[in-house]
mmCIF file of C-alpha atoms in Angstrom:
data_model
loop_
_atom_site.group_PDB
_atom_site.id
_atom_site.type_symbol
_atom_site.label_atom_id
_atom_site.label_comp_id
_atom_site.label_asym_id
_atom_site.label_seq_id
_atom_site.Cartn_x
_atom_site.Cartn_y
_atom_site.Cartn_z
ATOM 1 C CA MET A 1 94.177 128.155 107.746
ATOM 2 C CA THR A 2 95.117 128.823 111.353
ATOM 3 C CA VAL A 3 95.456 126.420 114.101
ATOM 4 C CA ASP A 4 92.974 126.592 117.067
ATOM 5 C CA THR A 5 95.386 127.387 119.938
ATOM 6 C CA ALA A 6 92.456 127.454 122.403
ATOM 7 C CA ARG A 7 92.123 123.664 122.335
ATOM 8 C CA PRO A 8 93.504 122.034 125.583
ATOM 9 C CA THR A 9 96.548 119.945 125.222
ATOM 10 C CA ALA A 10 98.310 117.384 127.493
ATOM 11 C CA ALA A 11 101.958 117.756 128.610
ATOM 12 C CA PRO A 12 104.489 116.018 126.440
ATOM 13 C CA GLU A 13 105.643 113.694 129.232
ATOM 14 C CA ASP A 14 102.125 112.668 129.963
ATOM 15 C CA ARG A 15 101.676 111.673 126.251
ATOM 16 C CA THR A 16 104.934 109.763 126.515
ATOM 17 C CA THR A 17 103.570 107.854 129.596
ATOM 18 C CA GLU A 18 100.275 107.310 127.797
ATOM 19 C CA ALA A 19 102.112 105.929 124.649
ATOM 20 C CA ARG A 20 104.112 103.393 126.609
ATOM 21 C CA GLY A 21 100.843 102.335 128.402
ATOM 22 C CA ILE A 22 99.119 101.820 125.075
ATOM 23 C CA LEU A 23 101.859 99.524 123.711
ATOM 24 C CA ARG A 24 101.663 97.479 126.894
ATOM 25 C CA ALA A 25 97.933 97.308 126.875
ATOM 26 C CA ASN A 26 97.882 96.208 123.306
ATOM 27 C CA ASP A 27 100.737 93.727 123.708
ATOM 28 C CA ARG A 28 99.657 90.163 123.156
ATOM 29 C CA GLY A 29 103.035 88.474 124.014
ATOM 30 C CA GLY A 30 105.171 88.667 121.002
ATOM 31 C CA TYR A 31 102.990 91.025 118.894
ATOM 32 C CA THR A 32 100.981 94.060 119.348
ATOM 33 C CA VAL A 33 97.375 94.543 118.171
ATOM 34 C CA PRO A 34 96.710 97.947 116.619
ATOM 35 C CA THR A 35 93.758 98.548 119.020
ATOM 36 C CA GLU A 36 91.495 96.306 121.066
ATOM 37 C CA ARG A 37 88.360 94.771 119.551
ATOM 38 C CA LEU A 38 88.423 96.776 116.287
ATOM 39 C CA TYR A 39 91.753 95.154 115.073
ATOM 40 C CA PRO A 40 92.348 92.250 117.496
ATOM 41 C CA PHE A 41 95.144 90.474 115.466
ATOM 42 C CA GLN A 42 98.656 91.169 114.242
ATOM 43 C CA TRP A 43 98.623 93.603 111.412
ATOM 44 C CA ASN A 44 101.711 93.720 109.115
ATOM 45 C CA TRP A 45 102.961 97.288 108.700
ATOM 46 C CA ASP A 46 101.224 98.243 112.061
ATOM 47 C CA SER A 47 103.543 95.823 113.852
ATOM 48 C CA LEU A 48 106.663 97.048 112.032
ATOM 49 C CA PHE A 49 106.065 100.735 113.008
ATOM 50 C CA VAL A 50 105.213 99.627 116.473
ATOM 51 C CA ALA A 51 108.562 97.984 116.762
ATOM 52 C CA LEU A 52 110.043 101.521 116.594
ATOM 53 C CA GLY A 53 107.954 102.567 119.600
ATOM 54 C CA TRP A 54 108.971 99.453 121.619
ATOM 55 C CA ALA A 55 112.632 100.089 120.758
ATOM 56 C CA GLU A 56 112.472 103.419 122.655
ATOM 57 C CA PHE A 57 112.124 101.659 126.009
ATOM 58 C CA ASP A 58 112.261 97.904 125.454
ATOM 59 C CA PRO A 59 114.590 96.937 122.527
ATOM 60 C CA VAL A 60 114.156 93.243 123.244
ATOM 61 C CA ARG A 61 110.425 93.494 122.848
ATOM 62 C CA ALA A 62 110.951 95.476 119.579
ATOM 63 C CA THR A 63 112.930 92.482 118.150
ATOM 64 C CA ALA A 64 110.235 90.008 119.176
ATOM 65 C CA GLU A 65 107.622 92.019 117.287
ATOM 66 C CA ILE A 66 109.516 91.543 114.086
ATOM 67 C CA ASP A 67 110.379 87.902 114.879
ATOM 68 C CA THR A 68 106.622 87.168 115.333
ATOM 69 C CA LEU A 69 105.623 88.738 112.056
ATOM 70 C CA PHE A 70 108.323 86.907 110.098
ATOM 71 C CA ARG A 71 107.160 83.571 111.395
ATOM 72 C CA ALA A 72 104.055 83.997 109.345
ATOM 73 C CA GLN A 73 106.017 84.321 106.132
ATOM 74 C CA ARG A 74 104.673 82.092 103.352
ATOM 75 C CA PRO A 75 106.800 79.692 101.201
ATOM 76 C CA SER A 76 106.342 82.175 98.330
ATOM 77 C CA GLY A 77 107.988 84.980 100.455
ATOM 78 C CA MET A 78 104.814 86.869 101.049
ATOM 79 C CA ILE A 79 103.950 88.066 104.464
ATOM 80 C CA PRO A 80 100.284 88.368 105.093
ATOM 81 C CA HIS A 81 98.645 91.703 106.076
ATOM 82 C CA ILE A 82 96.837 90.095 108.892
ATOM 83 C CA VAL A 83 98.110 87.100 110.989
ATOM 84 C CA PHE A 84 95.345 85.285 112.896
ATOM 85 C CA TRP A 85 97.204 84.029 115.931
ATOM 86 C CA THR A 86 94.121 83.695 118.027
ATOM 87 C CA GLU A 87 90.302 83.432 117.570
ATOM 88 C CA GLU A 88 88.406 86.649 117.950
ATOM 89 C CA SER A 89 84.704 87.410 117.310
ATOM 90 C CA THR A 90 84.987 91.196 116.923
ATOM 91 C CA TYR A 91 86.596 91.269 113.546
ATOM 92 C CA PHE A 92 85.257 90.424 110.008
ATOM 93 C CA PRO A 93 86.359 88.981 107.719
ATOM 94 C CA GLY A 94 88.314 86.295 109.605
ATOM 95 C CA PRO A 95 90.066 83.152 108.452
ATOM 96 C CA ASP A 96 86.916 81.397 107.271
ATOM 97 C CA VAL A 97 86.417 84.111 104.682
ATOM 98 C CA TRP A 98 90.057 84.315 103.568
ATOM 99 C CA ARG A 99 90.451 80.440 103.165
ATOM 100 C CA THR A 100 94.195 80.399 103.132
ATOM 101 C CA ALA A 101 94.314 77.025 105.027
ATOM 102 C CA PRO A 102 96.193 74.655 105.347
ATOM 103 C CA VAL A 103 98.991 77.210 105.590
ATOM 104 C CA GLU A 104 99.902 78.020 109.185
ATOM 105 C CA PRO A 105 99.648 80.307 110.971
ATOM 106 C CA SER A 106 96.357 81.394 109.353
ATOM 107 C CA GLY A 107 96.382 84.723 107.744
ATOM 108 C CA SER A 108 95.008 86.806 104.902
ATOM 109 C CA GLY A 109 95.757 86.152 101.298
ATOM 110 C CA ILE A 110 97.377 89.548 100.572
ATOM 111 C CA SER A 111 100.264 91.655 101.826
ATOM 112 C CA GLN A 112 100.784 95.202 103.150
ATOM 113 C CA PRO A 113 103.282 98.006 102.544
ATOM 114 C CA PRO A 114 106.753 96.535 102.955
ATOM 115 C CA VAL A 115 108.421 98.822 105.557
ATOM 116 C CA ALA A 116 110.426 96.084 107.243
ATOM 117 C CA ALA A 117 113.780 96.837 105.719
ATOM 118 C CA THR A 118 113.573 100.527 106.654
ATOM 119 C CA ILE A 119 112.466 99.739 110.159
ATOM 120 C CA VAL A 120 115.256 97.144 110.729
ATOM 121 C CA ARG A 121 117.901 99.488 109.377
ATOM 122 C CA ARG A 122 116.812 102.275 111.727
ATOM 123 C CA LEU A 123 116.873 99.895 114.704
ATOM 124 C CA VAL A 124 120.423 98.649 113.703
ATOM 125 C CA GLU A 125 121.529 102.197 113.332
ATOM 126 C CA ALA A 126 120.169 102.909 116.976
ATOM 127 C CA GLY A 127 122.391 100.008 118.235
ATOM 128 C CA LEU A 128 120.351 96.774 117.909
ATOM 129 C CA SER A 129 122.109 93.707 116.632
ATOM 130 C CA LEU A 130 121.599 92.897 112.948
ATOM 131 C CA ASP A 131 119.809 89.578 112.583
ATOM 132 C CA ARG A 132 120.821 87.751 109.374
ATOM 133 C CA GLY A 133 117.487 85.860 109.494
ATOM 134 C CA HIS A 134 115.525 89.144 109.297
ATOM 135 C CA VAL A 135 117.520 90.256 106.294
ATOM 136 C CA GLU A 136 116.926 86.953 104.568
ATOM 137 C CA ALA A 137 113.243 87.159 105.279
ATOM 138 C CA ILE A 138 113.036 90.698 103.942
ATOM 139 C CA GLU A 139 114.890 89.573 100.697
ATOM 140 C CA ARG A 140 112.315 86.830 100.071
ATOM 141 C CA TRP A 141 109.494 89.304 100.809
ATOM 142 C CA HIS A 142 110.860 91.899 98.368
ATOM 143 C CA ALA A 143 111.469 89.286 95.657
ATOM 144 C CA TRP A 144 107.846 88.197 96.031
ATOM 145 C CA TRP A 145 106.610 91.705 95.579
ATOM 146 C CA HIS A 146 108.486 92.000 92.248
ATOM 147 C CA ARG A 147 107.526 88.523 91.027
ATOM 148 C CA ALA A 148 103.883 88.618 92.129
ATOM 149 C CA ARG A 149 102.931 92.249 91.747
ATOM 150 C CA ASP A 150 105.117 93.316 88.797
ATOM 151 C CA PRO A 151 105.230 90.164 86.737
ATOM 152 C CA GLU A 152 105.732 92.113 83.448
ATOM 153 C CA GLN A 153 108.620 94.111 84.991
ATOM 154 C CA GLN A 154 107.222 97.505 84.284
ATOM 155 C CA GLY A 155 108.834 99.016 87.359
ATOM 156 C CA VAL A 156 105.621 99.815 89.189
ATOM 157 C CA ILE A 157 104.148 97.614 91.826
ATOM 158 C CA ALA A 158 100.519 96.567 91.674
ATOM 159 C CA ILE A 159 97.978 95.829 94.363
ATOM 160 C CA SER A 160 95.290 93.142 93.950
ATOM 161 C CA HIS A 161 93.072 94.566 96.758
ATOM 162 C CA PRO A 162 92.644 98.023 98.258
ATOM 163 C CA TRP A 163 93.530 96.586 101.605
ATOM 164 C CA GLU A 164 96.987 95.536 100.256
ATOM 165 C CA SER A 165 97.786 99.266 99.797
ATOM 166 C CA GLY A 166 97.276 99.883 103.659
ATOM 167 C CA ARG A 167 95.162 102.897 102.574
ATOM 168 C CA ASP A 168 92.005 100.931 102.253
ATOM 169 C CA ASN A 169 89.258 103.267 100.857
ATOM 170 C CA LEU A 170 91.130 105.971 98.917
ATOM 171 C CA PRO A 171 89.156 107.624 96.076
ATOM 172 C CA ASP A 172 91.994 106.260 93.876
ATOM 173 C CA TRP A 173 90.349 102.853 94.124
ATOM 174 C CA ASP A 174 86.819 103.916 93.312
ATOM 175 C CA ALA A 175 86.977 103.725 89.414
ATOM 176 C CA PRO A 176 88.925 100.381 89.536
ATOM 177 C CA LEU A 177 86.550 98.894 92.143
ATOM 178 C CA ALA A 178 83.520 99.865 89.894
ATOM 179 C CA ALA A 179 84.557 96.955 87.655
ATOM 180 C CA VAL A 180 84.220 94.386 90.438
ATOM 181 C CA ASP A 181 81.108 92.188 90.300
ATOM 182 C CA THR A 182 79.435 91.829 93.658
ATOM 183 C CA SER A 183 76.613 89.629 92.590
ATOM 184 C CA GLY A 184 78.125 86.627 94.408
ATOM 185 C CA VAL A 185 78.750 88.238 97.686
ATOM 186 C CA GLN A 186 76.729 86.580 100.504
ATOM 187 C CA PRO A 187 75.054 88.467 103.318
ATOM 188 C CA TYR A 188 77.457 89.399 106.090
ATOM 189 C CA GLU A 189 77.697 91.472 109.309
ATOM 190 C CA ARG A 190 80.171 94.306 109.391
ATOM 191 C CA ARG A 191 81.387 94.272 113.068
ATOM 192 C CA ASP A 192 83.512 97.499 112.549
ATOM 193 C CA LEU A 193 80.362 99.608 112.615
ATOM 194 C CA ALA A 194 79.510 98.494 116.158
ATOM 195 C CA LEU A 195 82.844 99.913 117.264
ATOM 196 C CA VAL A 196 83.369 103.054 115.138
ATOM 197 C CA ASP A 197 80.989 105.709 113.835
ATOM 198 C CA ALA A 198 79.821 104.780 110.400
ATOM 199 C CA ALA A 199 80.891 108.241 109.101
ATOM 200 C CA MET A 200 84.458 107.262 109.733
ATOM 201 C CA ARG A 201 84.379 103.928 107.968
ATOM 202 C CA PRO A 202 84.232 102.694 104.310
ATOM 203 C CA HIS A 203 80.759 102.597 102.652
ATOM 204 C CA GLN A 204 78.831 99.282 102.477
ATOM 205 C CA SER A 205 79.187 99.257 98.650
ATOM 206 C CA ASP A 206 83.006 99.331 99.123
ATOM 207 C CA TYR A 207 82.897 96.478 101.485
ATOM 208 C CA ASP A 208 80.880 94.393 99.106
ATOM 209 C CA ARG A 209 83.652 94.901 96.547
ATOM 210 C CA TYR A 210 86.390 94.118 98.984
ATOM 211 C CA LEU A 211 84.635 90.791 99.920
ATOM 212 C CA ALA A 212 84.275 90.005 96.210
ATOM 213 C CA LEU A 213 87.987 90.443 95.713
ATOM 214 C CA VAL A 214 88.708 88.267 98.792
ATOM 215 C CA ASP A 215 86.423 85.525 97.306
ATOM 216 C CA TYR A 216 88.190 85.902 93.858
ATOM 217 C CA GLY A 217 91.668 85.222 95.516
ATOM 218 C CA ALA A 218 90.285 82.379 97.655
ATOM 219 C CA ARG A 219 88.641 80.708 94.629
ATOM 220 C CA HIS A 220 91.892 80.779 92.812
ATOM 221 C CA GLY A 221 93.851 79.406 95.801
ATOM 222 C CA TRP A 222 95.708 82.759 96.205
ATOM 223 C CA ASP A 223 97.816 81.875 93.210
ATOM 224 C CA ASP A 224 99.942 84.923 92.274
ATOM 225 C CA ALA A 225 99.837 84.245 88.498
ATOM 226 C CA ALA A 226 96.090 83.862 88.389
ATOM 227 C CA ILE A 227 95.552 87.054 90.223
ATOM 228 C CA ALA A 228 97.968 89.034 88.082
ATOM 229 C CA GLU A 229 96.263 87.591 85.026
ATOM 230 C CA GLY A 230 92.608 87.956 85.927
ATOM 231 C CA SER A 231 91.997 89.916 89.079
ATOM 232 C CA PRO A 232 89.313 92.609 88.392
ATOM 233 C CA PHE A 233 91.289 94.911 90.592
ATOM 234 C CA TRP A 234 94.913 95.385 89.452
ATOM 235 C CA VAL A 235 96.319 98.912 90.282
ATOM 236 C CA ALA A 236 99.792 100.354 90.240
ATOM 237 C CA ASP A 237 100.051 101.990 93.665
ATOM 238 C CA VAL A 238 102.282 104.925 94.104
ATOM 239 C CA GLY A 239 102.307 104.304 97.877
ATOM 240 C CA ILE A 240 103.557 100.675 97.718
ATOM 241 C CA SER A 241 106.076 101.435 95.055
ATOM 242 C CA SER A 242 107.522 104.361 97.032
ATOM 243 C CA ILE A 243 107.730 102.297 100.200
ATOM 244 C CA LEU A 244 109.260 99.264 98.440
ATOM 245 C CA LEU A 245 111.780 101.464 96.557
ATOM 246 C CA ARG A 246 112.857 103.036 99.965
ATOM 247 C CA ALA A 247 112.952 99.554 101.534
ATOM 248 C CA GLU A 248 115.092 98.197 98.737
ATOM 249 C CA ARG A 249 117.641 100.916 99.242
ATOM 250 C CA ASP A 250 117.679 100.092 102.891
ATOM 251 C CA LEU A 251 117.851 96.270 102.206
ATOM 252 C CA ALA A 252 120.996 97.063 100.059
ATOM 253 C CA TRP A 253 122.491 98.851 103.139
ATOM 254 C CA LEU A 254 121.607 95.952 105.432
ATOM 255 C CA THR A 255 123.103 93.400 102.854
ATOM 256 C CA ARG A 256 126.385 95.308 102.664
ATOM 257 C CA ARG A 257 126.414 95.509 106.481
ATOM 258 C CA LEU A 258 126.456 91.593 106.461
ATOM 259 C CA GLY A 259 129.343 91.624 103.947
ATOM 260 C CA LEU A 260 127.080 90.328 101.192
ATOM 261 C CA ASP A 261 126.722 91.348 97.514
ATOM 262 C CA PRO A 262 123.599 93.556 97.055
ATOM 263 C CA ALA A 263 123.678 93.185 93.185
ATOM 264 C CA ALA A 264 120.185 91.605 93.055
ATOM 265 C CA VAL A 265 118.802 94.263 95.232
ATOM 266 C CA GLU A 266 120.515 97.061 93.211
ATOM 267 C CA HIS A 267 118.908 95.567 90.041
ATOM 268 C CA ARG A 268 115.405 95.880 91.515
ATOM 269 C CA ILE A 269 116.188 99.400 92.662
ATOM 270 C CA ALA A 270 117.208 100.377 89.149
ATOM 271 C CA ARG A 271 113.947 99.020 87.680
ATOM 272 C CA LEU A 272 111.681 100.699 90.193
ATOM 273 C CA THR A 273 113.569 104.004 89.876
ATOM 274 C CA ALA A 274 113.255 103.902 86.079
ATOM 275 C CA GLY A 275 109.511 103.055 86.334
ATOM 276 C CA TYR A 276 108.661 105.604 88.794
ATOM 277 C CA GLU A 277 107.868 108.411 86.361
ATOM 278 C CA GLN A 278 104.890 106.484 85.053
ATOM 279 C CA PHE A 279 103.017 107.604 88.242
ATOM 280 C CA TRP A 280 103.364 111.343 87.175
ATOM 281 C CA ASN A 281 99.927 112.748 86.220
ATOM 282 C CA PRO A 282 100.578 116.086 84.605
ATOM 283 C CA ASP A 283 96.784 117.011 84.636
ATOM 284 C CA VAL A 284 96.994 116.859 88.441
ATOM 285 C CA GLY A 285 100.615 117.943 88.942
ATOM 286 C CA ALA A 286 101.236 115.003 91.357
ATOM 287 C CA TYR A 287 102.398 111.344 91.462
ATOM 288 C CA CYS A 288 99.162 109.273 91.197
ATOM 289 C CA SER A 289 98.315 105.646 91.172
ATOM 290 C CA PHE A 290 96.909 104.202 88.042
ATOM 291 C CA ASP A 291 94.695 101.345 86.920
ATOM 292 C CA LEU A 292 96.734 98.736 85.022
ATOM 293 C CA ARG A 293 93.654 97.289 83.319
ATOM 294 C CA THR A 294 92.708 100.642 81.733
ATOM 295 C CA GLY A 295 95.841 102.694 82.009
ATOM 296 C CA ARG A 296 93.861 105.534 83.700
ATOM 297 C CA HIS A 297 95.462 107.665 86.486
ATOM 298 C CA ALA A 298 93.588 108.679 89.556
ATOM 299 C CA ASP A 299 92.374 112.200 89.254
ATOM 300 C CA ALA A 300 93.741 113.635 92.461
ATOM 301 C CA GLY A 301 96.853 113.394 94.696
ATOM 302 C CA THR A 302 96.983 111.509 97.967
ATOM 303 C CA SER A 303 99.425 111.684 100.949
ATOM 304 C CA ALA A 304 101.392 108.984 99.041
ATOM 305 C CA SER A 305 102.011 111.578 96.312
ATOM 306 C CA PHE A 306 104.445 113.160 98.725
ATOM 307 C CA LEU A 307 106.546 109.946 99.211
ATOM 308 C CA ALA A 308 108.794 110.470 96.224
ATOM 309 C CA ALA A 309 111.611 111.848 98.261
ATOM 310 C CA TYR A 310 111.215 109.025 100.762
ATOM 311 C CA ALA A 311 111.709 106.630 97.785
ATOM 312 C CA GLY A 312 114.835 108.529 96.751
ATOM 313 C CA VAL A 313 113.171 110.097 93.665
ATOM 314 C CA ASP A 314 113.701 113.878 93.667
ATOM 315 C CA ALA A 315 113.523 114.877 90.072
ATOM 316 C CA ARG A 316 110.255 116.675 90.556
ATOM 317 C CA LEU A 317 110.947 117.792 94.144
ATOM 318 C CA GLY A 318 110.017 121.475 93.502
ATOM 319 C CA GLU A 319 106.717 120.450 92.015
ATOM 320 C CA VAL A 320 105.957 118.097 94.800
ATOM 321 C CA ILE A 321 106.684 120.731 97.520
ATOM 322 C CA ASP A 322 104.574 123.261 95.568
ATOM 323 C CA GLU A 323 101.662 120.925 95.716
ATOM 324 C CA LEU A 324 102.130 120.195 99.289
ATOM 325 C CA ASP A 325 102.140 124.009 99.913
ATOM 326 C CA ARG A 326 98.750 124.257 98.190
ATOM 327 C CA TRP A 327 97.416 121.404 100.335
ATOM 328 C CA ALA A 328 98.679 123.261 103.511
ATOM 329 C CA LYS A 329 96.681 126.333 102.579
ATOM 330 C CA ALA A 330 93.575 124.284 102.371
ATOM 331 C CA CYS A 331 93.685 122.569 105.789
ATOM 332 C CA THR A 332 94.742 123.099 109.395
ATOM 333 C CA TYR A 333 96.964 120.089 109.963
ATOM 334 C CA LEU A 334 99.238 118.088 107.623
ATOM 335 C CA VAL A 335 99.142 115.768 105.813
ATOM 336 C CA PRO A 336 95.644 114.805 104.898
ATOM 337 C CA SER A 337 95.369 111.397 103.279
ATOM 338 C CA PHE A 338 93.547 112.984 100.225
ATOM 339 C CA ASP A 339 93.588 116.333 98.411
ATOM 340 C CA PRO A 340 91.611 118.628 100.798
ATOM 341 C CA ARG A 341 90.491 120.840 97.739
ATOM 342 C CA HIS A 342 88.784 117.815 95.935
ATOM 343 C CA GLU A 343 85.085 117.159 95.900
ATOM 344 C CA LYS A 344 85.706 113.630 97.197
ATOM 345 C CA PHE A 345 87.605 114.822 100.243
ATOM 346 C CA GLU A 346 86.014 113.677 103.559
ATOM 347 C CA PRO A 347 87.839 114.786 106.700
ATOM 348 C CA LEU A 348 86.452 111.971 108.870
ATOM 349 C CA ARG A 349 86.073 108.965 106.505
ATOM 350 C CA TYR A 350 89.069 106.644 106.896
ATOM 351 C CA TRP A 351 91.581 107.268 104.057
ATOM 352 C CA ARG A 352 89.513 109.857 102.227
ATOM 353 C CA GLY A 353 90.841 112.691 104.359
ATOM 354 C CA PRO A 354 92.189 112.062 107.786
ATOM 355 C CA VAL A 355 95.830 112.512 108.826
ATOM 356 C CA TRP A 356 97.778 109.378 109.701
ATOM 357 C CA GLY A 357 100.855 109.762 111.961
ATOM 358 C CA MET A 358 102.992 106.978 110.297
ATOM 359 C CA VAL A 359 102.451 108.418 106.747
ATOM 360 C CA ASN A 360 103.536 111.860 108.122
ATOM 361 C CA TYR A 361 106.619 110.144 109.510
ATOM 362 C CA MET A 362 107.515 108.819 106.140
ATOM 363 C CA ILE A 363 106.806 111.955 104.195
ATOM 364 C CA ALA A 364 108.905 114.088 106.627
ATOM 365 C CA THR A 365 111.693 111.551 106.626
ATOM 366 C CA GLY A 366 112.044 111.766 102.881
ATOM 367 C CA LEU A 367 111.892 115.550 102.802
ATOM 368 C CA ALA A 368 114.569 115.775 105.481
ATOM 369 C CA ASP A 369 116.704 113.289 103.324
ATOM 370 C CA VAL A 370 116.611 115.744 100.426
ATOM 371 C CA GLY A 371 117.305 118.886 102.610
ATOM 372 C CA ALA A 372 113.716 120.152 102.747
ATOM 373 C CA ASP A 373 114.168 120.517 106.483
ATOM 374 C CA ASP A 374 111.582 123.305 106.988
ATOM 375 C CA TRP A 375 108.841 121.131 105.579
ATOM 376 C CA ALA A 376 109.991 118.017 107.318
ATOM 377 C CA GLN A 377 109.902 120.009 110.667
ATOM 378 C CA ARG A 378 106.477 121.506 109.812
ATOM 379 C CA ILE A 379 104.944 117.964 109.355
ATOM 380 C CA ARG A 380 106.578 116.732 112.631
ATOM 381 C CA THR A 381 105.184 119.757 114.411
ATOM 382 C CA SER A 382 101.810 119.297 112.975
ATOM 383 C CA THR A 383 101.814 115.618 114.087
ATOM 384 C CA HIS A 384 103.130 116.668 117.547
ATOM 385 C CA ASP A 385 100.242 119.112 118.016
ATOM 386 C CA LEU A 386 97.695 116.737 116.929
ATOM 387 C CA ILE A 387 98.651 114.072 119.470
ATOM 388 C CA LEU A 388 99.096 116.581 122.253
ATOM 389 C CA ALA A 389 95.622 117.891 121.629
ATOM 390 C CA SER A 390 93.801 114.690 120.761
ATOM 391 C CA GLY A 391 95.676 111.759 122.168
ATOM 392 C CA MET A 392 96.541 108.659 120.058
ATOM 393 C CA PRO A 393 93.681 107.570 117.907
ATOM 394 C CA GLU A 394 93.892 105.880 114.605
ATOM 395 C CA SER A 395 94.031 109.073 112.733
ATOM 396 C CA PHE A 396 92.913 112.807 112.932
ATOM 397 C CA ASP A 397 90.560 115.240 111.252
ATOM 398 C CA PRO A 398 92.988 117.568 109.201
ATOM 399 C CA MET A 399 90.521 120.519 109.558
ATOM 400 C CA THR A 400 89.734 120.367 113.338
ATOM 401 C CA GLY A 401 92.514 118.086 114.700
ATOM 402 C CA THR A 402 89.855 115.793 116.405
ATOM 403 C CA ALA A 403 90.353 112.087 116.898
ATOM 404 C CA VAL A 404 89.051 109.788 114.123
ATOM 405 C CA GLY A 405 88.669 106.004 114.059
ATOM 406 C CA GLY A 406 89.799 103.543 116.814
ATOM 407 C CA GLY A 407 91.277 104.763 120.070
ATOM 408 C CA SER A 408 94.421 103.951 121.872
ATOM 409 C CA PHE A 409 96.173 103.139 118.713
ATOM 410 C CA ALA A 410 99.462 101.408 118.829
ATOM 411 C CA TRP A 411 101.213 102.872 115.789
ATOM 412 C CA THR A 412 100.203 106.529 116.736
ATOM 413 C CA ALA A 413 101.742 105.762 120.175
ATOM 414 C CA ALA A 414 104.847 104.396 118.478
ATOM 415 C CA ILE A 415 105.145 107.438 116.173
ATOM 416 C CA TRP A 416 104.896 109.664 119.256
ATOM 417 C CA LEU A 417 107.682 107.799 121.073
ATOM 418 C CA THR A 418 110.075 107.531 118.058
ATOM 419 C CA TRP A 419 109.453 110.844 116.317
ATOM 420 C CA ALA A 420 106.612 113.181 116.937
ATOM 421 C CA GLY A 421 107.290 113.499 120.644
ATOM 422 C CA GLN A 422 110.966 114.050 120.193
ATOM 423 C CA ASP A 423 112.559 117.518 120.675
ATOM 424 C CA SER A 424 113.807 117.665 117.152
#
C-alpha cells in the first residue's frame, strides 16, 4: 500500500518541543503518568521507556524515574505493573480491587514486560553513572520472573493475566480467556469508556474476564505458586520471553561492568534461548504465544513475533523477515500489533491492530543488531512519519496513520525524542 503524502505534517523541531512538553505535563514529581486521567498512576514499562525520553534533555530526571519505580519492588522481587502513589477517581480497577495491602506502596498484583536492564544499559552507554542498586533490583526482578512464571523451567515465560503481557487484548488471549469463569464478577463501572471511544478499547466481555482473574489472584493472596498451579489463564508469551531474554543479556553486560560474575544470569540466558523454539508455529510461519494449559498455539502472528532478533535469536531470521514483508504489503504503516491479513484484525481496537511506537523501537533495534538495517530503518521511518502526521497519541491506525487511544502520551513522546525523531 502507498502512504498518503497529502496529509499535513508538523516540522520535526515542533514535535521535539511538543514531546518535551508532554513529559513535563505528565510529570508527577519522580514518576511520569502515561497520560492524564486515562492512566493517572505510574505504569511499569511506560516509565522505563519514558526514562529514555527524559535522558535526552534531563538525565537526572531520567534516573529519578527508575528510582521511583524500583521503590515499589516487592520482597519477592516482583515490580508491579501499576504503582498507586496517589488516589485518583478516573481509573478502574484501583487498589480496592487489586487488594495487595498491606504491602506499600499500593500496586497491582502482576508485573509487566521487564525492559529495565535494556533501558539502564542504554543510559549507561550514553554516559549516565551505573547505579549498583539498580542492577541488584533488576537481578531480583529477573529471578522472580523465572521462579514465578517458569516454575517448571521450560524456558518460556508465562503470564497470569493479559495485562501482564503489556499487550492487553491481543487475539492471542481470546481462547485462553474463554476458560475464565466470570459468574462471580460484581457490577462495575468502566471509566476508560468515558475518556476514549469504545471502538478503541477492549470489549466488555474481555473486561469481565480481566476482573475475574484479578479476583482469583487477590483471593489467593497473590501467591506465585498458587497462581502457577491453578490460574485459569496461564499462557507462554513470546513477547515477555523475548523482552526478558534481551534484558538478561543486558543484565549480564551490566553485571560485568560492575566487575561481578554473571554466571547466574548466563544460566538463565541459556535456558530461555533453548526454550525459545517452542514458540515457533509452523502452521503460521511465525513465533506465537501458546496456552500452557492446553498446549495450543495462537493462530496468527503479532508484533511480538518480530522480537526474536531483539532477543538475540536469529535462527529463523529469513522466515521472520519474509513474514514482516508480507505484513508490510497489507498495511500502510509498520508494525501493526496483529496480523493485518487476519479476520480478527481491527486497526483501531487497542492491541488488535494499532501500531505502537515502543514496540517498533524494540523490533527495529533487534533487526539492526543482526544487520537487517534496511528493515530497521524502514520501521523507524514509518514511526517518524506517523508522529509527524498525527502527533503523540497512545498508538496509530496502521492503515490510515490516524491517532488511536489516549492523547499526549508519554512513551510515544519519549520514543520520538530518543529514536523516531533522530536523524538516523
